[in-house]
Amino acid sequence: MNSQTWMSLSEKYVAHTYNRYSLVLVKGKGTRVWDVEGKEYLDFVSGLAVCNLGHCHPRVVKAIQAQAETLIHVSNFFYITPQIELASLLCKHSFADKVFFCNSGAEANEGAIKLARKYAREKMQGDRYEIITMERSFHGRTLATLTATGQEKFHKGYAPLVPGFKYVPFDDVDAVRKAIDGKTCAILIEPIQGEGGVNCPSEGYLKSLREICDESGILLIFDEVQVGMGRTGKLFAYEHYDMEPDILTLAKSLAGGVPIGAFLTREKVVEAFKPGDHASTFGGNPLATAAGVAAVSAILEEGMLENCEKVGEHFLARLEEMKKKFPFVQTVRGKGLILGMELKMDGGNIVKEMMQRGFLINCTMGNVLRFLPPLIVTKQEVDQLIEALEDVLQRVQ
Ligand SMILES: Cc1ncc(COP(=O)(O)O)c(C=O)c1O
């Protein structure tokens, strides 16, 4: 079947909740994907920061094959060996003592929100349940996580929202201080905002949040669903900022493309959850966690963090050169291989033009071109993209 036939069938049978590009992708390898007609694309979207290892990484493929032949699923009533391995790997390489597994970023944040409330009820004075989140944040599409998301466009039509969230501007320490009161139990923040336009914190901001949380005895939750797993050049983004959160959420790339979510935390926090307080049927299932062990090991052992840092610096420098050439480029920003180029106009057509030239990129907030290539991308591939992008931008001037 050709693209047209697949797209017609999709329109007929699949709920129309996505505005899709006219592209049917059927194959991926490393930094490349192919459509049903065989056209090749360099992928700077990576399934929205899911395929950090590149498509179909051999270690992940092998782990999935081996686990699928052995044990695909058992209930969390029983001990699950790859789940134990993945949890110990994550704890070994982070601040955390314990991991809870689930299936998506929203579910990881939902769990973190529940844990913060439960912890507050058990360990804090008074009735504390409110969570401070940031304007322009994105935390997921379940009712609690979309309420946590500080962007009104995601709230429309879903009232009444979940009570207990308060929004403050990102990167504003005083606003956080002012927002904390006797009801606050936690701050939830993406260390770098992804969907909100690749917004990076100023020097010292995240460390100040840590201090504020310590002073007020509230929890600091980092949503690293998009920026975790090596995306910024370190396994976890918090490692750049000389501080540690109390809870950290992950999903997307944690299992190299297999659906998974998790939150990592300390013993003293997670002990607020007793058996039966929180659960997920598929959470930490053998197939997903076996893929996770392979994915995390590959990120750590195959030089991906080093490549991300090195190629990310080159990429940012090339984007900065472009900013000087095109007056409608407002800013370029990011860390490692999550990079954004803010335009003074809509970026939708640029994404389509790039696609025609064989490059997948994304646009968020309407005017921020976002680049999320696999962490194995080369300088040469970045240069190819820059050349194509310059050509496209020249035409739109
Ligand atoms: C920072 C962040 N948190 C949470 C989510 C939600 O993750 P999921 O779509 O897996 O529920 C996303 C998705 O883009 C995200 O970028």
Short mmCIF file of C-alpha atoms in Angstrom, two decimals, residues 134-310:
data_model
loop_
_atom_site.label_atom_id
_atom_site.label_comp_id
_atom_site.label_asym_id
_atom_site.label_seq_id
_atom_site.Cartn_x
_atom_site.Cartn_y
_atom_site.Cartn_z
CA MET A 134 5.79 26.92 35.98
CA GLU A 135 4.15 28.91 33.22
CA ARG A 136 4.93 27.37 29.80
CA SER A 137 5.55 23.99 31.43
CA PHE A 138 4.33 20.68 30.06
CA HIS A 139 3.72 17.66 32.28
CA GLY A 140 1.28 15.42 30.38
CA ARG A 141 -2.34 14.94 29.35
CA THR A 142 -4.00 13.17 32.27
CA LEU A 143 -6.30 15.41 34.28
CA ALA A 144 -3.80 16.08 37.09
CA THR A 145 -0.77 16.51 34.79
CA LEU A 146 -2.59 18.76 32.36
CA THR A 147 -3.65 20.86 35.34
CA ALA A 148 0.01 20.91 36.44
CA THR A 149 0.89 22.10 32.92
CA GLY A 150 1.12 25.89 33.04
CA GLN A 151 -0.39 26.55 29.61
CA GLU A 152 -4.06 27.49 29.35
CA LYS A 153 -4.46 26.04 25.85
CA PHE A 154 -4.22 22.53 27.32
CA HIS A 155 -6.86 23.26 29.99
CA LYS A 156 -9.65 24.43 27.68
CA GLY A 157 -12.73 22.23 27.74
CA TYR A 158 -11.67 20.06 30.66
CA ALA A 159 -12.96 22.00 33.67
CA PRO A 160 -13.28 21.37 36.51
CA LEU A 161 -9.53 20.86 36.73
CA VAL A 162 -7.78 19.15 39.63
CA PRO A 163 -7.47 21.52 42.60
CA GLY A 164 -4.11 22.23 44.19
CA PHE A 165 -1.84 23.73 41.51
CA LYS A 166 -0.41 27.24 41.35
CA TYR A 167 1.58 28.68 38.42
CA VAL A 168 4.53 31.07 38.51
CA PRO A 169 6.80 32.33 35.72
CA PHE A 170 9.75 30.05 34.87
CA ASP A 171 13.16 31.29 36.02
CA ASP A 172 11.79 33.72 38.64
CA VAL A 173 12.98 32.91 42.16
CA ASP A 174 11.01 35.69 43.84
CA ALA A 175 7.76 34.52 42.26
CA VAL A 176 8.31 31.08 43.78
CA ARG A 177 9.08 32.56 47.21
CA LYS A 178 5.88 34.63 47.08
CA ALA A 179 3.78 31.67 45.95
CA ILE A 180 4.75 29.37 48.84
CA ASP A 181 2.27 29.33 51.71
CA GLY A 182 0.95 26.95 54.36
CA LYS A 183 -0.66 24.77 51.69
CA THR A 184 2.42 24.19 49.50
CA CYS A 185 3.91 20.70 49.50
CA ALA A 186 6.15 20.73 46.40
CA ILE A 187 7.57 22.50 43.37
CA LEU A 188 7.34 20.63 40.06
CA ILE A 189 9.61 21.85 37.26
CA GLU A 190 11.27 20.79 34.02
CA PRO A 191 14.93 21.85 34.44
CA ILE A 192 14.80 22.85 30.78
CA GLN A 193 11.31 23.37 29.36
CA GLY A 194 10.85 21.31 26.21
CA GLU A 195 7.34 21.77 24.81
CA GLY A 196 7.29 25.32 26.21
CA GLY A 197 10.00 26.38 23.74
CA VAL A 198 13.37 25.00 24.94
CA ASN A 199 13.61 27.48 27.83
CA CYS A 200 16.79 27.20 29.88
CA PRO A 201 17.15 28.39 33.47
CA SER A 202 19.52 31.21 34.44
CA GLU A 203 22.65 30.37 36.37
CA GLY A 204 21.79 29.58 39.99
CA TYR A 205 18.00 29.39 39.54
CA LEU A 206 17.57 25.66 40.12
CA LYS A 207 19.99 25.74 43.04
CA SER A 208 17.93 28.55 44.56
CA LEU A 209 14.81 26.42 44.20
CA ARG A 210 16.63 23.66 46.09
CA GLU A 211 17.45 26.10 48.90
CA ILE A 212 13.88 27.40 49.03
CA CYS A 213 12.56 23.83 49.27
CA ASP A 214 15.01 23.02 52.07
CA GLU A 215 14.07 26.18 53.98
CA SER A 216 10.33 25.47 53.71
CA GLY A 217 10.57 21.69 54.06
CA ILE A 218 8.78 21.08 50.73
CA LEU A 219 9.74 18.67 47.94
CA LEU A 220 11.46 19.52 44.69
CA ILE A 221 10.26 17.42 41.76
CA PHE A 222 12.15 17.47 38.45
CA ASP A 223 10.29 16.41 35.34
CA GLU A 224 13.10 15.00 33.17
CA VAL A 225 10.75 13.12 30.87
CA GLN A 226 12.14 15.04 27.87
CA VAL A 227 15.58 16.14 29.05
CA GLY A 228 16.66 13.03 30.98
CA MET A 229 18.50 9.99 29.58
CA GLY A 230 21.48 11.85 28.17
CA ARG A 231 19.62 14.48 26.16
CA THR A 232 21.60 17.38 27.70
CA GLY A 233 24.99 15.62 27.69
CA LYS A 234 24.64 14.15 31.21
CA LEU A 235 22.53 11.12 32.06
CA PHE A 236 20.21 13.41 34.06
CA ALA A 237 19.86 17.15 33.48
CA TYR A 238 20.03 17.98 37.21
CA GLU A 239 23.71 16.92 37.16
CA HIS A 240 24.55 20.20 35.39
CA TYR A 241 23.26 22.35 38.23
CA ASP A 242 25.16 21.31 41.37
CA MET A 243 22.02 20.22 43.21
CA GLU A 244 19.65 17.25 43.46
CA PRO A 245 15.87 17.01 43.33
CA ASP A 246 13.79 14.89 45.75
CA ILE A 247 11.82 13.18 43.00
CA LEU A 248 12.77 12.88 39.31
CA THR A 249 10.42 11.65 36.60
CA LEU A 250 11.50 9.86 33.43
CA ALA A 251 9.84 8.23 30.41
CA LYS A 252 10.42 8.73 26.66
CA SER A 253 13.93 7.39 26.02
CA LEU A 254 14.33 5.27 29.15
CA ALA A 255 13.71 2.01 27.27
CA GLY A 256 15.08 2.97 23.85
CA GLY A 257 11.60 3.31 22.29
CA VAL A 258 9.55 0.81 24.27
CA PRO A 259 6.82 2.54 26.34
CA ILE A 260 7.95 3.08 29.93
CA GLY A 261 7.84 5.70 32.68
CA ALA A 262 9.43 5.96 36.11
CA PHE A 263 10.00 8.16 39.07
CA LEU A 264 13.21 8.07 41.07
CA THR A 265 13.32 9.23 44.66
CA ARG A 266 14.86 8.88 48.08
CA GLU A 267 13.94 6.30 50.67
CA LYS A 268 12.69 8.90 53.15
CA VAL A 269 10.23 10.26 50.56
CA VAL A 270 8.96 7.03 49.05
CA GLU A 271 8.31 5.45 52.43
CA ALA A 272 5.14 7.59 52.46
CA PHE A 273 3.79 5.04 49.94
CA LYS A 274 2.80 1.76 51.57
CA PRO A 275 1.99 -1.42 49.58
CA GLY A 276 -1.29 -0.81 47.76
CA ASP A 277 -0.98 3.02 47.77
CA HIS A 278 0.14 3.21 44.14
CA ALA A 279 0.39 0.68 41.30
CA SER A 280 0.38 0.07 37.56
CA THR A 281 -0.38 -3.24 35.82
CA PHE A 282 2.26 -2.87 33.13
CA GLY A 283 4.64 -0.75 35.23
CA GLY A 284 8.15 -2.22 35.11
CA ASN A 285 7.04 -5.13 32.97
CA PRO A 286 9.81 -7.58 31.93
CA LEU A 287 9.83 -6.55 28.24
CA ALA A 288 10.03 -2.80 28.86
CA THR A 289 12.61 -3.04 31.64
CA ALA A 290 14.83 -5.47 29.70
CA ALA A 291 14.84 -2.87 26.91
CA GLY A 292 15.55 -0.24 29.58
CA VAL A 293 18.61 -2.08 30.91
CA ALA A 294 19.99 -2.30 27.36
CA ALA A 295 19.19 1.35 26.62
CA VAL A 296 20.71 2.80 29.81
CA SER A 297 23.81 0.59 29.44
CA ALA A 298 24.27 1.71 25.83
CA ILE A 299 23.96 5.40 26.76
CA LEU A 300 26.57 4.96 29.49
CA GLU A 301 28.99 2.65 27.69
CA GLU A 302 28.98 3.82 24.07
CA GLY A 303 30.18 7.41 24.44
CA MET A 304 26.74 8.90 23.78
CA LEU A 305 26.97 11.50 26.55
CA GLU A 306 30.34 12.70 25.26
CA ASN A 307 29.03 12.79 21.67
CA CYS A 308 25.92 14.68 22.79
CA GLU A 309 28.02 17.35 24.48
CA LYS A 310 30.52 17.67 21.63
#
